[in-house]
CSV table of C-alpha atoms in Angstrom, one decimal:
chain,number,residue,atom,x,y,z
A,1,MET,CA,-33.0,4.5,12.3
A,2,ASN,CA,-36.3,2.5,12.7
A,3,ALA,CA,-37.0,-0.2,15.5
A,4,SER,CA,-36.1,-2.9,13.4
A,5,ASN,CA,-32.8,-1.6,12.6
A,6,GLU,CA,-31.9,-1.1,15.9
A,7,LYS,CA,-32.6,-4.7,17.0
A,8,ASP,CA,-30.3,-5.8,14.4
A,9,LEU,CA,-27.6,-3.9,16.4
A,10,PRO,CA,-25.0,-5.6,18.6
A,11,LEU,CA,-25.8,-5.3,22.2
A,12,GLY,CA,-24.5,-2.3,23.9
A,13,THR,CA,-24.1,-0.1,20.3
A,14,THR,CA,-26.6,2.6,19.5
A,15,ALA,CA,-27.2,3.8,16.3
A,16,HIS,CA,-25.4,6.6,16.5
A,17,TYR,CA,-22.2,5.1,17.1
A,18,ALA,CA,-23.2,1.9,14.8
A,19,ASN,CA,-20.5,2.9,12.0
A,20,MET,CA,-17.8,4.0,14.1
A,21,HIS,CA,-17.9,0.8,15.8
A,22,LYS,CA,-18.0,-1.5,12.9
A,23,TRP,CA,-15.1,0.1,11.7
A,24,LEU,CA,-13.3,-0.1,15.2
A,25,GLN,CA,-14.0,-3.6,15.1
A,26,ARG,CA,-12.5,-4.2,11.7
A,27,GLY,CA,-9.6,-2.3,12.8
A,28,LEU,CA,-9.1,-4.6,15.8
A,29,PHE,CA,-9.5,-7.7,13.9
A,30,VAL,CA,-6.6,-6.5,11.5
A,31,CYS,CA,-4.4,-5.6,14.3
A,32,LEU,CA,-5.0,-8.8,15.9
A,33,VAL,CA,-3.8,-11.0,12.9
A,34,CYS,CA,-1.2,-8.9,12.5
A,35,LEU,CA,0.3,-9.0,15.6
A,36,VAL,CA,-0.1,-12.8,15.6
A,37,PHE,CA,1.9,-12.8,12.3
A,38,GLU,CA,4.6,-10.5,13.1
A,39,ALA,CA,5.2,-12.0,16.5
A,40,ALA,CA,5.2,-15.5,15.1
A,41,LEU,CA,7.8,-14.7,12.6
A,42,SER,CA,10.2,-12.2,13.9
A,43,PHE,CA,12.4,-14.7,15.6
A,44,PRO,CA,13.0,-17.0,12.5
A,45,LEU,CA,12.9,-14.2,9.7
A,46,ILE,CA,15.0,-11.9,11.9
A,47,ALA,CA,17.5,-15.2,12.5
A,48,MET,CA,17.5,-15.5,8.7
A,49,TRP,CA,18.0,-11.9,8.0
A,50,MET,CA,21.4,-12.0,10.4
A,51,GLY,CA,22.6,-15.4,8.2
A,52,TRP,CA,21.0,-18.3,9.8
A,53,PRO,CA,21.2,-21.3,9.0
A,54,THR,CA,24.6,-20.4,7.4
A,55,LEU,CA,25.9,-18.9,10.7
A,56,THR,CA,24.7,-20.5,13.9
A,57,LEU,CA,22.5,-18.8,16.4
A,58,THR,CA,25.8,-18.4,18.1
A,59,GLU,CA,27.8,-17.0,15.3
A,60,VAL,CA,24.9,-14.5,15.0
A,61,CYS,CA,25.8,-13.5,18.1
A,62,HIS,CA,29.5,-13.2,17.7
A,63,GLU,CA,29.1,-11.2,14.5
A,64,MET,CA,26.7,-8.8,16.0
A,65,GLU,CA,29.0,-8.0,19.0
A,66,LYS,CA,31.9,-7.7,16.8
A,67,VAL,CA,29.7,-4.7,14.7
A,68,ARG,CA,28.1,-3.5,17.9
A,69,PHE,CA,31.5,-3.0,19.3
A,70,ALA,CA,33.4,-2.6,16.2
A,71,ASP,CA,36.1,-4.9,17.6
A,72,ASP,CA,37.0,-8.1,15.7
A,73,SER,CA,38.2,-9.9,18.7
A,74,ARG,CA,34.7,-9.8,20.7
A,75,GLU,CA,32.7,-13.3,20.9
A,76,CYS,CA,29.4,-13.8,22.8
A,77,ILE,CA,30.0,-16.0,25.9
A,78,VAL,CA,27.3,-19.0,25.5
A,79,PRO,CA,26.4,-20.1,28.0
A,80,TYR,CA,26.5,-16.9,30.0
A,81,PRO,CA,27.2,-17.3,33.8
A,82,LEU,CA,23.9,-16.8,35.5
A,83,PHE,CA,25.1,-13.9,38.0
A,84,GLY,CA,28.2,-12.7,35.7
A,85,PRO,CA,29.0,-9.3,35.3
A,86,ALA,CA,27.3,-7.3,32.1
A,87,GLU,CA,28.9,-8.5,29.2
A,88,ALA,CA,29.9,-5.6,27.5
A,89,LYS,CA,31.0,-3.6,30.8
A,90,GLY,CA,34.0,-1.5,30.8
A,91,GLN,CA,34.5,-2.0,27.0
A,92,LYS,CA,36.4,0.6,25.3
A,93,THR,CA,35.7,-0.3,21.5
A,94,ALA,CA,32.8,1.1,20.5
A,95,GLN,CA,32.5,4.0,18.3
A,96,ASP,CA,30.4,6.9,19.1
A,97,THR,CA,30.3,10.5,18.8
A,98,TRP,CA,29.5,11.5,22.6
A,99,GLY,CA,27.8,14.4,23.3
A,100,ILE,CA,24.2,15.0,24.8
A,101,GLN,CA,22.9,13.2,22.3
A,102,PRO,CA,25.4,10.5,21.5
A,103,ARG,CA,25.8,9.0,18.0
A,104,PRO,CA,26.4,5.4,17.2
A,105,HIS,CA,28.9,4.6,14.4
A,106,TYR,CA,28.3,0.7,13.8
A,107,LYS,CA,27.7,-0.4,10.1
A,108,ARG,CA,24.0,-0.9,9.1
A,109,ILE,CA,23.3,-4.6,8.8
A,110,GLY,CA,21.9,-5.5,5.7
A,111,TYR,CA,20.3,-8.9,4.6
A,112,ARG,CA,22.9,-11.6,5.2
A,113,ASP,CA,25.6,-8.9,5.8
A,114,LEU,CA,26.8,-10.6,8.8
A,115,VAL,CA,27.6,-13.7,6.5
A,116,LYS,CA,29.7,-11.2,4.4
A,117,PHE,CA,31.4,-9.7,7.6
A,118,ARG,CA,32.6,-13.0,8.7
A,119,ASP,CA,33.8,-14.5,5.4
A,120,GLU,CA,35.8,-11.1,4.7
A,121,ARG,CA,37.1,-11.2,8.5
A,122,LEU,CA,37.9,-15.0,7.6
A,123,ALA,CA,40.1,-13.8,4.6
A,124,ARG,CA,41.7,-11.1,5.7
A,125,GLU,CA,42.9,-13.4,8.7
A,126,ALA,CA,43.9,-16.1,6.1
A,127,ALA,CA,45.5,-13.3,4.2
A,128,GLY,CA,47.4,-11.9,7.4
A,129,ALA,CA,48.5,-15.7,8.5
A,130,ARG,CA,49.9,-16.3,5.1
A,131,LEU,CA,51.7,-13.4,4.9
A,132,ARG,CA,53.4,-13.9,8.5
A,133,ALA,CA,54.3,-17.4,7.1
A,134,GLU,CA,55.9,-16.0,3.9
A,135,ARG,CA,57.8,-13.8,5.9
A,136,ASP,CA,59.4,-16.1,8.5
A,137,VAL,CA,60.2,-18.7,5.6
A,138,ALA,CA,61.9,-15.4,4.1
A,139,LEU,CA,63.6,-14.6,7.7
A,140,LYS,CA,64.5,-17.9,8.0
A,141,ALA,CA,66.2,-18.4,4.4
A,142,GLY,CA,68.0,-15.2,4.8
A,143,LEU,CA,69.4,-16.5,8.0
A,144,SER,CA,70.6,-19.5,6.7
A,145,ALA,CA,71.8,-17.8,3.8
A,146,ALA,CA,73.7,-15.4,6.4
A,147,GLN,CA,75.4,-18.3,8.5
A,148,PRO,CA,78.0,-20.0,6.0
A,149,GLN,CA,79.6,-15.9,5.8
A,150,GLN,CA,80.0,-15.9,9.5
B,1,MET,CA,-47.8,-16.3,46.3
B,2,THR,CA,-47.2,-20.3,45.6
B,3,ALA,CA,-49.6,-20.2,43.0
B,4,ILE,CA,-47.7,-17.0,41.2
B,5,THR,CA,-44.6,-18.7,41.1
B,6,ASN,CA,-45.9,-22.0,39.9
B,7,SER,CA,-47.8,-19.8,37.0
B,8,GLN,CA,-44.9,-18.1,36.0
B,9,SER,CA,-42.3,-20.8,36.5
B,10,GLY,CA,-43.2,-21.9,32.9
B,11,ASN,CA,-41.5,-18.7,31.6
B,12,PHE,CA,-38.8,-18.5,34.4
B,13,GLY,CA,-37.6,-21.7,33.1
B,14,ASN,CA,-37.7,-20.7,29.8
B,15,TYR,CA,-35.7,-17.8,30.6
B,16,ASP,CA,-33.4,-19.7,32.9
B,17,ALA,CA,-33.1,-22.3,29.9
B,18,HIS,CA,-32.1,-19.5,27.6
B,19,GLN,CA,-29.3,-18.3,30.0
B,20,SER,CA,-27.5,-21.4,30.6
B,21,ASP,CA,-27.9,-22.4,26.8
B,22,SER,CA,-25.9,-19.0,26.6
B,23,ALA,CA,-23.6,-19.4,29.4
B,24,ALA,CA,-22.6,-22.9,27.9
B,25,ALA,CA,-22.1,-21.7,24.1
B,26,GLN,CA,-20.1,-18.9,25.7
B,27,LEU,CA,-18.2,-21.1,27.9
B,28,ARG,CA,-17.2,-23.4,24.7
B,29,ALA,CA,-16.1,-21.0,22.3
B,30,ASP,CA,-14.3,-19.0,25.2
B,31,LYS,CA,-12.4,-22.2,25.7
B,32,TRP,CA,-11.4,-22.5,21.9
B,33,MET,CA,-10.3,-18.5,22.4
B,34,ILE,CA,-8.4,-18.7,25.4
B,35,SER,CA,-6.6,-21.8,24.1
B,36,GLY,CA,-5.7,-19.9,21.1
B,37,THR,CA,-4.6,-16.9,23.2
B,38,ILE,CA,-2.1,-18.9,25.3
B,39,LEU,CA,-0.5,-20.0,21.9
B,40,MET,CA,-0.8,-16.2,20.3
B,41,GLY,CA,0.8,-15.1,23.4
B,42,THR,CA,4.1,-16.9,23.4
B,43,ALA,CA,4.7,-15.0,20.0
B,44,ILE,CA,6.4,-18.0,18.3
B,45,LEU,CA,3.5,-20.3,18.6
B,46,GLY,CA,1.1,-17.7,17.3
B,47,LEU,CA,0.0,-18.8,13.8
B,48,PHE,CA,-1.1,-22.5,16.1
B,49,GLY,CA,-3.2,-20.2,18.4
B,50,LEU,CA,-4.9,-17.8,15.5
B,51,PRO,CA,-6.7,-20.8,14.0
B,52,LEU,CA,-8.1,-22.1,17.5
B,53,PHE,CA,-9.3,-18.2,18.1
B,54,LEU,CA,-11.0,-17.7,15.0
B,55,TYR,CA,-12.9,-21.3,15.4
B,56,GLY,CA,-14.2,-19.8,18.9
B,57,LEU,CA,-15.1,-16.6,17.5
B,58,ARG,CA,-17.1,-18.3,14.6
B,59,LEU,CA,-18.7,-20.4,17.4
B,60,GLN,CA,-19.8,-17.3,19.3
B,61,ILE,CA,-21.1,-15.5,16.3
B,62,ASN,CA,-22.8,-18.7,14.9
B,63,ALA,CA,-24.3,-19.1,18.7
B,64,ALA,CA,-25.6,-15.3,18.6
B,65,LYS,CA,-26.9,-16.0,15.0
B,66,ALA,CA,-28.7,-18.6,16.7
B,67,GLY,CA,-30.5,-16.4,19.2
B,68,LEU,CA,-28.4,-17.2,22.3
B,69,SER,CA,-27.6,-14.1,24.3
B,70,MET,CA,-23.9,-13.9,23.5
B,71,ARG,CA,-20.7,-11.4,24.4
B,72,PRO,CA,-20.5,-8.7,21.5
B,73,THR,CA,-18.2,-9.5,19.2
B,74,ILE,CA,-16.3,-6.3,19.4
B,75,VAL,CA,-15.9,-6.6,23.5
B,76,THR,CA,-14.6,-10.3,22.7
B,77,LEU,CA,-11.8,-8.7,20.0
B,78,ILE,CA,-10.8,-5.9,22.3
B,79,GLY,CA,-10.3,-8.2,25.3
B,80,TYR,CA,-8.3,-10.9,23.9
B,81,LEU,CA,-6.4,-8.3,21.6
B,82,VAL,CA,-5.3,-6.6,24.8
B,83,ILE,CA,-4.4,-9.9,26.4
B,84,ILE,CA,-2.3,-10.7,23.5
B,85,ASP,CA,-0.8,-7.0,23.1
B,86,SER,CA,0.1,-7.3,26.9
B,87,ALA,CA,1.7,-10.7,26.6
B,88,LEU,CA,3.9,-9.6,23.6
B,89,ASN,CA,4.6,-6.3,24.8
B,90,SER,CA,5.8,-8.2,28.4
B,91,MET,CA,7.7,-11.0,27.2
B,92,GLY,CA,10.2,-9.0,25.2
B,93,TRP,CA,10.4,-6.8,27.7
B,94,THR,CA,10.8,-9.2,30.6
B,95,LEU,CA,13.4,-11.2,28.0
B,96,ASP,CA,15.6,-7.6,27.8
B,97,LEU,CA,15.0,-6.9,31.8
B,98,PHE,CA,15.5,-10.2,33.2
B,99,ALA,CA,17.1,-12.8,30.4
B,100,ASN,CA,19.5,-10.1,28.5
B,101,HIS,CA,22.5,-12.8,28.2
B,102,THR,CA,20.6,-15.4,27.1
B,103,LEU,CA,21.3,-16.6,23.4
B,104,VAL,CA,17.8,-16.6,22.0
B,105,ASN,CA,17.3,-12.6,23.6
B,106,ARG,CA,20.9,-11.8,22.1
B,107,VAL,CA,19.9,-12.8,18.6
B,108,LEU,CA,16.1,-11.8,18.6
B,109,THR,CA,16.6,-8.7,20.8
B,110,THR,CA,19.3,-7.2,19.4
B,111,GLY,CA,18.6,-8.7,15.7
B,112,TRP,CA,15.4,-6.9,16.2
B,113,GLY,CA,17.3,-3.6,17.8
B,114,ALA,CA,20.1,-3.7,14.6
B,115,MET,CA,17.2,-3.7,12.4
B,116,PHE,CA,14.1,-1.3,13.6
B,117,ASP,CA,15.2,0.3,17.0
B,118,GLY,CA,19.0,1.0,17.7
B,119,GLY,CA,17.8,1.1,21.6
B,120,TYR,CA,18.4,-2.4,21.5
B,121,PHE,CA,21.4,-2.8,19.9
B,122,TRP,CA,23.2,0.3,21.1
B,123,HIS,CA,25.9,-0.4,24.0
B,124,TYR,CA,23.8,-3.7,24.6
B,125,ASN,CA,24.4,-5.4,27.7
B,126,GLU,CA,27.1,-2.7,29.1
B,127,LEU,CA,24.7,-1.2,31.7
B,128,TRP,CA,25.1,-2.6,35.3
B,129,LEU,CA,21.7,-4.1,34.9
B,130,GLY,CA,22.2,-5.3,31.4
B,131,GLY,CA,20.1,-5.3,28.1
B,132,ALA,CA,19.3,-2.0,26.5
B,133,GLY,CA,21.2,1.1,27.6
B,134,ALA,CA,19.1,3.6,25.4
B,135,PRO,CA,18.4,6.6,28.0
B,136,GLY,CA,15.1,6.0,29.7
B,137,GLU,CA,14.2,2.5,28.6
B,138,LYS,CA,15.0,0.6,31.6
B,139,ALA,CA,12.6,3.1,33.2
B,140,TRP,CA,9.7,2.0,30.8
B,141,GLU,CA,10.1,-1.4,31.1
B,142,ILE,CA,10.4,-1.6,35.0
B,143,ALA,CA,6.7,1.0,35.1
B,144,LEU,CA,5.0,-0.6,32.4
B,145,ILE,CA,5.6,-4.5,32.8
B,146,PRO,CA,4.1,-4.7,36.3
B,147,VAL,CA,1.9,-1.7,36.6
B,148,LEU,CA,0.5,-1.2,33.3
B,149,PHE,CA,0.3,-4.6,31.3
B,150,CYS,CA,-0.5,-6.5,34.7
B,151,ALA,CA,-3.3,-4.2,35.3
B,152,ARG,CA,-4.4,-4.2,31.7
B,153,LEU,CA,-4.4,-8.0,31.7
B,154,ALA,CA,-6.8,-8.2,34.7
B,155,ALA,CA,-9.1,-5.5,33.2
B,156,ALA,CA,-9.2,-7.4,29.7
B,157,ILE,CA,-10.5,-10.6,32.1
B,158,GLY,CA,-12.9,-8.6,33.8
B,159,LEU,CA,-14.0,-7.2,30.3
B,160,LEU,CA,-14.4,-10.6,28.8
B,161,GLN,CA,-16.5,-11.7,31.9
B,162,MET,CA,-18.9,-8.5,31.0
B,163,LYS,CA,-18.0,-6.6,34.5
B,164,ARG,CA,-18.3,-3.1,34.8
B,165,TRP,CA,-15.1,-3.0,36.7
B,166,GLY,CA,-13.4,-4.7,33.8
B,167,GLN,CA,-14.7,-2.1,31.4
B,168,GLN,CA,-13.6,1.0,33.7
B,169,TRP,CA,-10.1,-0.3,34.4
B,170,LEU,CA,-9.6,-1.0,30.8
B,171,ILE,CA,-10.7,2.7,30.1
B,172,VAL,CA,-8.3,3.8,33.1
B,173,THR,CA,-5.5,1.3,31.7
B,174,CYS,CA,-6.2,2.2,27.6
B,175,TRP,CA,-5.6,6.1,28.8
B,176,MET,CA,-2.2,4.7,30.6
B,177,GLY,CA,-1.3,3.5,27.3
B,178,VAL,CA,-2.0,7.1,25.5
B,179,ILE,CA,0.3,8.2,27.6
B,180,VAL,CA,3.0,5.6,27.0
B,181,TRP,CA,2.7,6.1,23.3
B,182,THR,CA,3.2,9.8,23.8
B,183,GLY,CA,6.0,9.3,26.1
B,184,TYR,CA,7.8,6.5,24.8
B,185,ASN,CA,7.7,8.1,21.3
B,186,THR,CA,8.7,11.4,22.5
B,187,ASN,CA,11.9,9.8,24.4
B,188,MET,CA,12.7,7.8,21.0
B,189,THR,CA,12.5,11.7,19.2
B,190,ILE,CA,14.8,13.3,21.3
B,191,PHE,CA,17.1,10.3,21.2
B,192,ALA,CA,16.6,9.8,17.9
B,193,ASP,CA,20.6,9.3,17.0
B,194,ILE,CA,21.0,6.3,19.1
B,195,ARG,CA,17.3,5.0,17.8
B,196,TYR,CA,17.6,5.3,14.5
B,197,SER,CA,21.8,5.8,13.4
B,198,GLY,CA,23.0,2.6,11.6
B,199,VAL,CA,19.6,0.9,12.0
B,200,THR,CA,18.3,-0.9,8.8
B,201,PHE,CA,14.9,0.3,8.9
B,202,PRO,CA,14.7,3.4,10.7
B,203,VAL,CA,11.6,5.4,11.8
B,204,TRP,CA,9.2,3.8,9.0
B,205,GLY,CA,10.2,0.5,9.8
B,206,TRP,CA,9.6,0.8,13.4
B,207,TRP,CA,6.4,2.4,12.8
B,208,LEU,CA,5.5,-0.6,10.6
B,209,TYR,CA,6.4,-2.8,13.0
B,210,ASP,CA,4.7,-1.4,15.9
B,211,ILE,CA,1.6,0.2,14.6
B,212,TRP,CA,-0.3,-3.0,15.4
B,213,TYR,CA,0.2,-2.4,19.2
B,214,ILE,CA,-2.0,0.8,19.2
B,215,THR,CA,-4.9,-1.5,20.8
B,216,PRO,CA,-5.6,1.6,23.3
B,217,PHE,CA,-6.2,3.8,20.6
B,218,LEU,CA,-9.1,1.6,18.8
B,219,SER,CA,-10.4,0.3,22.5
B,220,LEU,CA,-11.1,3.7,24.2
B,221,PRO,CA,-13.8,5.0,21.4
B,222,TYR,CA,-15.6,1.8,22.3
B,223,LEU,CA,-15.2,1.7,25.6
B,224,HIS,CA,-16.6,5.4,25.8
B,225,THR,CA,-19.7,4.9,23.5
B,226,VAL,CA,-21.0,1.7,24.2
B,227,ASN,CA,-23.8,1.6,26.3
B,228,ARG,CA,-22.3,0.3,30.0
B,229,GLU,CA,-25.5,-1.4,31.2
B,230,ILE,CA,-24.4,-4.3,29.1
B,231,PHE,CA,-21.5,-4.7,31.8
B,232,SER,CA,-23.2,-5.9,35.2
B,233,GLU,CA,-22.0,-4.6,38.5
């Protein structure tokens, strides 16, 4: 490396390490740009993956709890009391294979699966309610048919 | 003595003017880059901060091309990237440690956990301390936020001021970063069932998301090979 080339190098970089410093600088720039994009877009993209805006953020929170603890009755408490106990303290419903290396059995959450899970659950609940109503009607009809005979 | 000083005052004057012009140009560029970095460190506002940062970086590069004594570009990138890396890491982990029952955390962190790292989904908010309950995770958070990231932030500020202690402390804290990457990934590997079972993008997704935090591995080769005389005592 001749003297004029040495003078072209950034301050603190010797000719021997010039190439390495050049590639490190490129790598650092790529990392910075990627980190900024990733950090800025994480929240909106995760929320969209989980079903927002079809589901509100609170509903997303409810649905994730139902998956995590395998319990359709679980709901996020929003806002949570400031010094309350941990939300899931003492829960008994989560499904795991317990051992020295526990293995969870919750469902994998694909793109907007939480919307699907919510709709399926609501349909199940509606079908259950309809069945119960039909059974009640049938019971009442049976009773009223039986009463004159008494 | 007086005569000598007077005869050289023109030279010193030129030197001083060059120095003060350089310092003013560096400060002007840094004001843009600091503003950009504050926004980028908030994560969600990062896209507003990036153009400010890039404008400041361009001002610095142009001033150097014009002949002023500016901080080397790679030192600028390392310093500000370390600040952003520490800010983002600290914010995510501080949410998990202290704000684990907020709605934003229960959507962002557990959503991220379900997609990339089951440690942030599995039995979340069941531990008495709240937040992630994966083995070892809370210990990493408590150790790294106040010790590693605070020290690394301070070192990065010293480095940007071209102080020798800044370069030395950044070397120390980047080596701590190597220990963190090794320890953290070993922990995740040993408890891989918790970290990756039922996760949408297991292992490769985690690496794709987290690889951009490898700042220490890119900083250390430079910090060990730069001519340290450029940093002042």
